[in-house]
Tab-separated table of C-alpha atoms in Angstrom:
chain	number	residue	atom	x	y	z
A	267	UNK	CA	-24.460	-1.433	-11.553
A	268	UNK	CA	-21.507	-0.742	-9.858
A	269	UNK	CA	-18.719	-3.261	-9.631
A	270	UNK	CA	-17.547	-4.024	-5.990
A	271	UNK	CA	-16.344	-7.264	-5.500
A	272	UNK	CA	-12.809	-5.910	-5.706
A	273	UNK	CA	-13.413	-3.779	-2.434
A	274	UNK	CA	-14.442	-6.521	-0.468
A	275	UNK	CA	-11.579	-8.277	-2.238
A	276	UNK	CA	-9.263	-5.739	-0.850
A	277	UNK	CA	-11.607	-6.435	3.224
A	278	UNK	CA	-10.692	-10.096	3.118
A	279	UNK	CA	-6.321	-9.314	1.677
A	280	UNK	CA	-5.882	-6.207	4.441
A	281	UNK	CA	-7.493	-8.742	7.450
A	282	UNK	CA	-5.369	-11.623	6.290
A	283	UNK	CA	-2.005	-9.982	5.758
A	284	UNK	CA	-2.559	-8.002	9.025
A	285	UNK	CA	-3.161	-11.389	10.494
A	286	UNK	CA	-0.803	-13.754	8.774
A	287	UNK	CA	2.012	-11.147	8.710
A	288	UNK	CA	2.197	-11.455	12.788
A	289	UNK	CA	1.302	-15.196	13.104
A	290	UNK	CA	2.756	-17.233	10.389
A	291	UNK	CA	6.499	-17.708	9.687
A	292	UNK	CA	9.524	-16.329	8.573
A	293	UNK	CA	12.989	-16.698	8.517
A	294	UNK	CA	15.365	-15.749	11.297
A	295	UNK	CA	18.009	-12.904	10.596
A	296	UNK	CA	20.070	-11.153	12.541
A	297	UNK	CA	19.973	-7.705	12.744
A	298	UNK	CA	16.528	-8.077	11.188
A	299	UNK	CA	14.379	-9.712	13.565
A	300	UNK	CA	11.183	-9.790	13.566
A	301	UNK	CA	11.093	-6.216	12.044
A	302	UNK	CA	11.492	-8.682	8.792
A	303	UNK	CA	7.331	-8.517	8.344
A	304	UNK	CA	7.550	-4.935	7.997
A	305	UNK	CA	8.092	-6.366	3.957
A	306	UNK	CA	4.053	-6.861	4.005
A	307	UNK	CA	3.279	-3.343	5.066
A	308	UNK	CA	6.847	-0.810	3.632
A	309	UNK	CA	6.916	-2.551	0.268
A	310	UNK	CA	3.505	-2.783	-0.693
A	311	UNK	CA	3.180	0.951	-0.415
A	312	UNK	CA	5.814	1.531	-3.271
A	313	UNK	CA	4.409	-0.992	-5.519
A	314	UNK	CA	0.456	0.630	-4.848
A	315	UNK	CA	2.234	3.945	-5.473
A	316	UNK	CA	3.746	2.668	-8.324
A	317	UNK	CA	0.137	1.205	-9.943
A	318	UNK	CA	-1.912	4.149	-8.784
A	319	UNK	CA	0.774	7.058	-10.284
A	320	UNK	CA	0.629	4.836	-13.600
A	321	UNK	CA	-3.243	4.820	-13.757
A	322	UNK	CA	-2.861	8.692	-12.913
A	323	UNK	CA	-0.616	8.864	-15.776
A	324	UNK	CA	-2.813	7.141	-18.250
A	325	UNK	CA	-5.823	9.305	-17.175
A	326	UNK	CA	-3.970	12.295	-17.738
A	327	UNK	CA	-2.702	11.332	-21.470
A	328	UNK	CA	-6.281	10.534	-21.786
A	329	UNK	CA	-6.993	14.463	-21.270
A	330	UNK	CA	-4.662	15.473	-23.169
A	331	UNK	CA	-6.450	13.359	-26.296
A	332	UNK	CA	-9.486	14.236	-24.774
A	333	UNK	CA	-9.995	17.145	-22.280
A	334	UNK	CA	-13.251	16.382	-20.411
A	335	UNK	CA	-13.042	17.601	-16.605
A	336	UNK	CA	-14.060	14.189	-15.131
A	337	UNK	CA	-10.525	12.614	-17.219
A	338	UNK	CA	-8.727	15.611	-15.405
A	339	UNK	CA	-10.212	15.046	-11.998
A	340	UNK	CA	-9.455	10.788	-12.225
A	341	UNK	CA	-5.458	12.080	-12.717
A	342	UNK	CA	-5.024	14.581	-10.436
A	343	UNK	CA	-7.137	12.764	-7.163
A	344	UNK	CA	-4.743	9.249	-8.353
A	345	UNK	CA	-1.638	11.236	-8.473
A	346	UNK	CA	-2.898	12.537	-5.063
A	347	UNK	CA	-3.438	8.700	-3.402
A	348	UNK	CA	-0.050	8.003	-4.873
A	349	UNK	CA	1.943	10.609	-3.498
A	350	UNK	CA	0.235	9.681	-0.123
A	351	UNK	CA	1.387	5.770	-0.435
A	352	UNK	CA	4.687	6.978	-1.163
A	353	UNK	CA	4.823	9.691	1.843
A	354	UNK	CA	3.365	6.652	4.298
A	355	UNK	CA	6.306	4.149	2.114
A	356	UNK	CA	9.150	6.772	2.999
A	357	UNK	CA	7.416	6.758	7.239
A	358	UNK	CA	7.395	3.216	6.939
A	359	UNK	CA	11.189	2.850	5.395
A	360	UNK	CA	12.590	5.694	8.026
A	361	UNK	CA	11.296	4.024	10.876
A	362	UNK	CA	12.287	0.769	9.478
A	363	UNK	CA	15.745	2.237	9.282
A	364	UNK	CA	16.286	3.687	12.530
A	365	UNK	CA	15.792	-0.104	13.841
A	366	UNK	CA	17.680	-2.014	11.831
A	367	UNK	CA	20.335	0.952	10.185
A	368	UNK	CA	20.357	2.927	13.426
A	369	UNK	CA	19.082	6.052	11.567
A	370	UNK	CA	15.869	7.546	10.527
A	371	UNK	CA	17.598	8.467	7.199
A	372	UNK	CA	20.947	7.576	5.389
A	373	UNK	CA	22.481	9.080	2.160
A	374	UNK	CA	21.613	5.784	0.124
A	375	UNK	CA	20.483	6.482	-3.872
A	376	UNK	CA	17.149	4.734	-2.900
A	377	UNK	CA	16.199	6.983	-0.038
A	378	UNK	CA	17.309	10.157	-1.731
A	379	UNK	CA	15.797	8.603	-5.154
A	380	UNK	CA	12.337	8.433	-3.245
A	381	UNK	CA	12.435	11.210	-1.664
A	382	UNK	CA	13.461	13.321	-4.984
A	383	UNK	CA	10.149	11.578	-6.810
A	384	UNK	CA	8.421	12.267	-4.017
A	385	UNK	CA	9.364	15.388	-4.351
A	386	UNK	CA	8.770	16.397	-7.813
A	387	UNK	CA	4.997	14.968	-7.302
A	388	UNK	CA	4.694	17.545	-4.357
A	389	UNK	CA	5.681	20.267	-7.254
A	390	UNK	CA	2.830	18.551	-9.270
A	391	UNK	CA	0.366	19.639	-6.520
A	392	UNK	CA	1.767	23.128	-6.298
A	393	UNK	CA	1.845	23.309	-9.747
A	394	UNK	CA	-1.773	22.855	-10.068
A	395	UNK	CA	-2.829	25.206	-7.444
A	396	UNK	CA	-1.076	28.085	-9.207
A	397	UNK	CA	-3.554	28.076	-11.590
A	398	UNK	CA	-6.931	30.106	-11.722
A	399	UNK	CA	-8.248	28.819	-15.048
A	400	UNK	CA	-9.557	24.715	-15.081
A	401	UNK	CA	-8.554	23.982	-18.393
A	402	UNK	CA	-5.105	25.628	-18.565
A	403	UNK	CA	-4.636	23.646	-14.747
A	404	UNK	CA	-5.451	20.570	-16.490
A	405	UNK	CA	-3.541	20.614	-18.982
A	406	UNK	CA	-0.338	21.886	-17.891
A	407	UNK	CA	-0.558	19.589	-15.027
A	408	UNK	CA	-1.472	16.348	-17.677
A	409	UNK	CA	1.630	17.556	-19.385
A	410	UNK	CA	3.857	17.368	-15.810
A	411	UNK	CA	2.252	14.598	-14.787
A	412	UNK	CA	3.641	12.569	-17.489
A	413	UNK	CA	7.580	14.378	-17.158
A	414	UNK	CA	6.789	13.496	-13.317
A	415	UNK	CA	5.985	9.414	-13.654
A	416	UNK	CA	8.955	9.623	-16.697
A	417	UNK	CA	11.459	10.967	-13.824
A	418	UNK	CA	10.481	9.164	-11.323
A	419	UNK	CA	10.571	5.439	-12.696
A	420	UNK	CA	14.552	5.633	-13.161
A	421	UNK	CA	14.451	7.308	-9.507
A	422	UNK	CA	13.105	4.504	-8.181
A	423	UNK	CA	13.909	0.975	-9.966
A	424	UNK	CA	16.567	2.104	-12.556
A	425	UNK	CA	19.062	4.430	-10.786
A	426	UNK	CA	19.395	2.536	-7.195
A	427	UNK	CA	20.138	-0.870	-8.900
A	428	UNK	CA	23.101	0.668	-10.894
A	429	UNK	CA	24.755	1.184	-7.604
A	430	UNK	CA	25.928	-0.054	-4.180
A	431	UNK	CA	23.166	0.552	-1.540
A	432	UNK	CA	22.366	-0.401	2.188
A	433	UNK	CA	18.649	-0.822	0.864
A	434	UNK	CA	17.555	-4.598	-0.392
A	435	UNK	CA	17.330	-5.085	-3.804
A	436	UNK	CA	20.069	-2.920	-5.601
A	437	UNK	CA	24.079	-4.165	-6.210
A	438	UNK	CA	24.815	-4.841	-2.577
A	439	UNK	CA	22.774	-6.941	-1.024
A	440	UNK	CA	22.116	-10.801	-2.640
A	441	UNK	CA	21.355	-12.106	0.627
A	442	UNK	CA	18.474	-10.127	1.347
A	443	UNK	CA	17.123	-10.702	-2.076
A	444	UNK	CA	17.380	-14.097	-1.396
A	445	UNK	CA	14.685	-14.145	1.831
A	446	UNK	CA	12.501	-11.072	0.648
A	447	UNK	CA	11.044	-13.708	-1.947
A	448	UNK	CA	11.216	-16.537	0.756
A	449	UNK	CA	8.217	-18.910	0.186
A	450	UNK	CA	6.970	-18.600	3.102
A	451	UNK	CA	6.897	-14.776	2.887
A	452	UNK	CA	5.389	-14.931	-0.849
A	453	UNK	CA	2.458	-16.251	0.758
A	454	UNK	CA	1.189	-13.407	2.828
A	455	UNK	CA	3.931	-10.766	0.672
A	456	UNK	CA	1.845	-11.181	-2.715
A	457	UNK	CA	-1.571	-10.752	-1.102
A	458	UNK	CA	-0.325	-8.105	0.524
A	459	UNK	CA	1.004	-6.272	-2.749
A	460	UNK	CA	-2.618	-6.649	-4.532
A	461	UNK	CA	-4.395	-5.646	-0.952
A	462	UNK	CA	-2.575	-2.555	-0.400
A	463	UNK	CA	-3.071	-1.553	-4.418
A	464	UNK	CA	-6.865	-2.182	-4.491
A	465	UNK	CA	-7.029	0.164	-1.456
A	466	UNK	CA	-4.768	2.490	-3.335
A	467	UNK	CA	-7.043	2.348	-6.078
A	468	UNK	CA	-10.581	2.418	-3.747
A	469	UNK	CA	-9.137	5.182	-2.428
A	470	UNK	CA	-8.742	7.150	-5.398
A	471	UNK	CA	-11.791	6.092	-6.943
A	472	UNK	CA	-13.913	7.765	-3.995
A	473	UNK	CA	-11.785	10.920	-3.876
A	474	UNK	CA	-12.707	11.414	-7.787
A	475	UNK	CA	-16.293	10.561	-7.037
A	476	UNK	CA	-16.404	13.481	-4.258
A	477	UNK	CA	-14.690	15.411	-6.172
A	478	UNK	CA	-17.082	14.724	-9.465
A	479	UNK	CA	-20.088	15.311	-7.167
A	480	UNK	CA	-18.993	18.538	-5.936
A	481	UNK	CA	-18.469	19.124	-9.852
A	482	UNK	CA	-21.956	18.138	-10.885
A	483	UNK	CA	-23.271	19.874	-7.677
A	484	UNK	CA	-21.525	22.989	-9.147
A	485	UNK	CA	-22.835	23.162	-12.513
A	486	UNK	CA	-26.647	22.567	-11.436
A	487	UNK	CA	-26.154	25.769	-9.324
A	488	UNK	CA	-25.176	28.207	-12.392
A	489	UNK	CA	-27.369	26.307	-14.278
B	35	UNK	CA	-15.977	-33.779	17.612
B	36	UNK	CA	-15.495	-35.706	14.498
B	37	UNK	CA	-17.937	-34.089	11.647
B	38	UNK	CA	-16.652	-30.891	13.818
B	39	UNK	CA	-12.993	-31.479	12.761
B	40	UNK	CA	-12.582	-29.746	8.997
B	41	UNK	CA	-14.128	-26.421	10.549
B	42	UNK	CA	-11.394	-26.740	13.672
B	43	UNK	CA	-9.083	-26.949	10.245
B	44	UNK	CA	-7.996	-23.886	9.918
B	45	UNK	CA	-7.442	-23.041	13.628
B	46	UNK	CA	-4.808	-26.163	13.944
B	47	UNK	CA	-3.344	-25.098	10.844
B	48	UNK	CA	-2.406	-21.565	12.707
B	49	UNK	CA	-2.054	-23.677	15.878
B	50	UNK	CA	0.420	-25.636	13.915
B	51	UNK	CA	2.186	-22.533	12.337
B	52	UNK	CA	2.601	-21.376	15.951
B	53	UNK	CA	3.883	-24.454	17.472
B	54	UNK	CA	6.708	-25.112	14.665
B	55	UNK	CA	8.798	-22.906	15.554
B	56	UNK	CA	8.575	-23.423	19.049
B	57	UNK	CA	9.968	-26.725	18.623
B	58	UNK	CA	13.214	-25.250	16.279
B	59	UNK	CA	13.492	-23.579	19.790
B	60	UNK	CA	13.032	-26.228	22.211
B	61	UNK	CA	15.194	-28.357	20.172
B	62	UNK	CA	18.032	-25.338	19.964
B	63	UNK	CA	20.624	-26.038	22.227
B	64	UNK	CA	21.335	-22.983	25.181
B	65	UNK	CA	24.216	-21.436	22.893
B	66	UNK	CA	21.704	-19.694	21.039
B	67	UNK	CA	22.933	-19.982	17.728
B	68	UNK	CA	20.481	-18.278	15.591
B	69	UNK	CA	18.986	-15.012	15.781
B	70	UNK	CA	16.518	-14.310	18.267
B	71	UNK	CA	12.649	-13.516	17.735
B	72	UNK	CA	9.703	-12.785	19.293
B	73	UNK	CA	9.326	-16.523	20.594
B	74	UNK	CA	8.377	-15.802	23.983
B	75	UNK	CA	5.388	-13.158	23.049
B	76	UNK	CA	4.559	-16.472	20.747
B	77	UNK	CA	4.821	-18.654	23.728
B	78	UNK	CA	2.617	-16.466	26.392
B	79	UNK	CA	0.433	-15.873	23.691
B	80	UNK	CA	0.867	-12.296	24.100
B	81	UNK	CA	0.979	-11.996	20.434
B	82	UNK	CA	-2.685	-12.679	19.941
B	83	UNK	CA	-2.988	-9.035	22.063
B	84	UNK	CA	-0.648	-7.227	19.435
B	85	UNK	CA	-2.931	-9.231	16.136
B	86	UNK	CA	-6.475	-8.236	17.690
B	87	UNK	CA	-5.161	-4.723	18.134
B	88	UNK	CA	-4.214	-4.319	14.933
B	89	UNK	CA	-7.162	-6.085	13.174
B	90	UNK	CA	-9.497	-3.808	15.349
B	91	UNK	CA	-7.633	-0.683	13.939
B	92	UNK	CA	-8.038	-2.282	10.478
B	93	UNK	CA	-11.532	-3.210	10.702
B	94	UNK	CA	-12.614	0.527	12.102
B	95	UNK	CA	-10.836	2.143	8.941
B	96	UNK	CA	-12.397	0.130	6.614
B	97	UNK	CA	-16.023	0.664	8.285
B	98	UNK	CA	-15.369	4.022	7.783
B	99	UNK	CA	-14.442	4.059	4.196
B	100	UNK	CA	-17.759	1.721	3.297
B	101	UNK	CA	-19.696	4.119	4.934
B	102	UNK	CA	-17.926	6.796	2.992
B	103	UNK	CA	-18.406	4.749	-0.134
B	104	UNK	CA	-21.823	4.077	0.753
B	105	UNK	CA	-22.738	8.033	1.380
B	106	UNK	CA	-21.063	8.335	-1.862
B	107	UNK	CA	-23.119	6.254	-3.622
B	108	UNK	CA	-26.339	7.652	-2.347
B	109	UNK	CA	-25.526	11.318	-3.213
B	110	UNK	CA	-24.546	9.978	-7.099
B	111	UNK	CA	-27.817	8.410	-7.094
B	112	UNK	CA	-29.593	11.385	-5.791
B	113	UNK	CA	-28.073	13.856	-8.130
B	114	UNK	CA	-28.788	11.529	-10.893
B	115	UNK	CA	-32.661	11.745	-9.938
């Protein structure tokens, strides 16, 4: 039987951050504002993208061990979720940037870090439709797939920190650091983090399932 | 209203969380010295609009993906059969 107590898990985090992140506290900051509990929504996109493009990773060294077309399917519809999260993380950041930076973008290493990754996974998806033959896709694609999560894991948490940015968390900015992990915050910020990844994950699992379906559906036809 | 008070617990707990910082407010003196927030949509209660909207939004995605989940489900077990 299938397990679902995580989805409903994932019901009950979504309502309660959505709720909590407007009604309970935080800290007052200038410049900031209110636009402070946009940390419950931009952040936990990264970190889901993050957890998803790793599971996509470890189903694609899986193929490569052993190539089954269900293994190849789980990898490319997580990498898929993942690069969404990310695309929604980088909407989220811009317009969180044009409020508080006064522009949609700036030349900061964490932006253009993101945006590289992001961009390499993009190549991922182009790379796969080039293909004609399943197994050759699927392999050359596991084999990128694991370059791609290698690249962009400096891009994202290595390469910013060694560095002076406008974006919270790298050499700049203490003070932020010190009220992104305000306790008040960790109370609707770490819910929010394991919320957004189960629906990362829920996500992907039903894409794969389609996608399986369709695959099964295929094979009974030229049967 | 007595044996009725622990389920009216959670409500004054958010009532509570509400009120607080109205009273860092009221006790602030008119030289606002600290950063300003969305106190008065706290105050008219106009925030409750801007949470119901958004948990409405929430709630109709995630119908939709159980009923995806769900049609999902019933074509696996169909093709299994």
């Amino acid at each position: 039987m299938k397990q679902n107590w995580w989805k409903a898990l994932t019901v009950v985090l979504l309502l309660y951050v959505s709720v909590a992140g407007l009604l309970l506290p935080v800290p007052r900051l200038a410049i900031l504002n209110e636009t402070i509990r946009n940390l419950y929504f931009h952040v936990p996109m990264w970190f889901g993208m993050t957890f998803i493009l790793a599971a996509s990773v470890y189903y694609s060294v899986r193929y490569l061990r052993t190539p089954t077309p269900a293994l190849d399917i789980r990898a490319h519809e997580a990498a898929r979720t993942g690069i969404l999260m990310g695309f929604v993380g980088l909407a989220t950041g811009s317009i969180w940037a044009k409020y508080a930076w006064g522009a949609w973008w700036t030349n900061d290493p964490k932006l253009n870090g993101a945006a590289i990754a992001m961009l390499i996974y993009c190549a991922y998806l182009v790379l796969r439709s080039s293909f004609t033959d399943e197994q050759q896709r699927a392999r050359v694609s596991a084999i990128y797939n694991i370059f791609a999560f290698a690249t962009a894991i400096p891009l994202f948490y290595i390469l910013p920190r060694l560095t002076d940015s406008l974006h919270p968390g790298a050499g700049g900015n203490p003070a932020f650091a010190k009220y992104d992990l305000d306790s008040n915050m960790r109370l609707v910020f770490y819910p929010a983090v394991i919320g957004w990844t189960l629906l990362a994950f829920w996500l992907a699992q039903l894409a794969s399932r389609v996608s399986l379906l369709k695959l099964k559906v295929y094979e009974k036809q030229i049967a | 209203m007595k044996n009725r008070l622990p389920k009216l617990r959670p409500a004054l707990l958010v009532l509570l969380a509400l009120l607080l910082p109205v009273v860092r407010v009221a006790a602030q003196s008119t030289a606002s010295d600290s950063p300003e927030m969305a106190d008065v949509l706290r105050q008219s209660g106009k925030i409750y609009v801007v949470v119901a909207v958004i948990a409405v939004v929430l709630v109709g995605l995630l119908f939709f993906l159980i009923a995806l989940d769900r049609k999902v489900s019933r074509l696996e077990k169909e093709l299994r059969d």
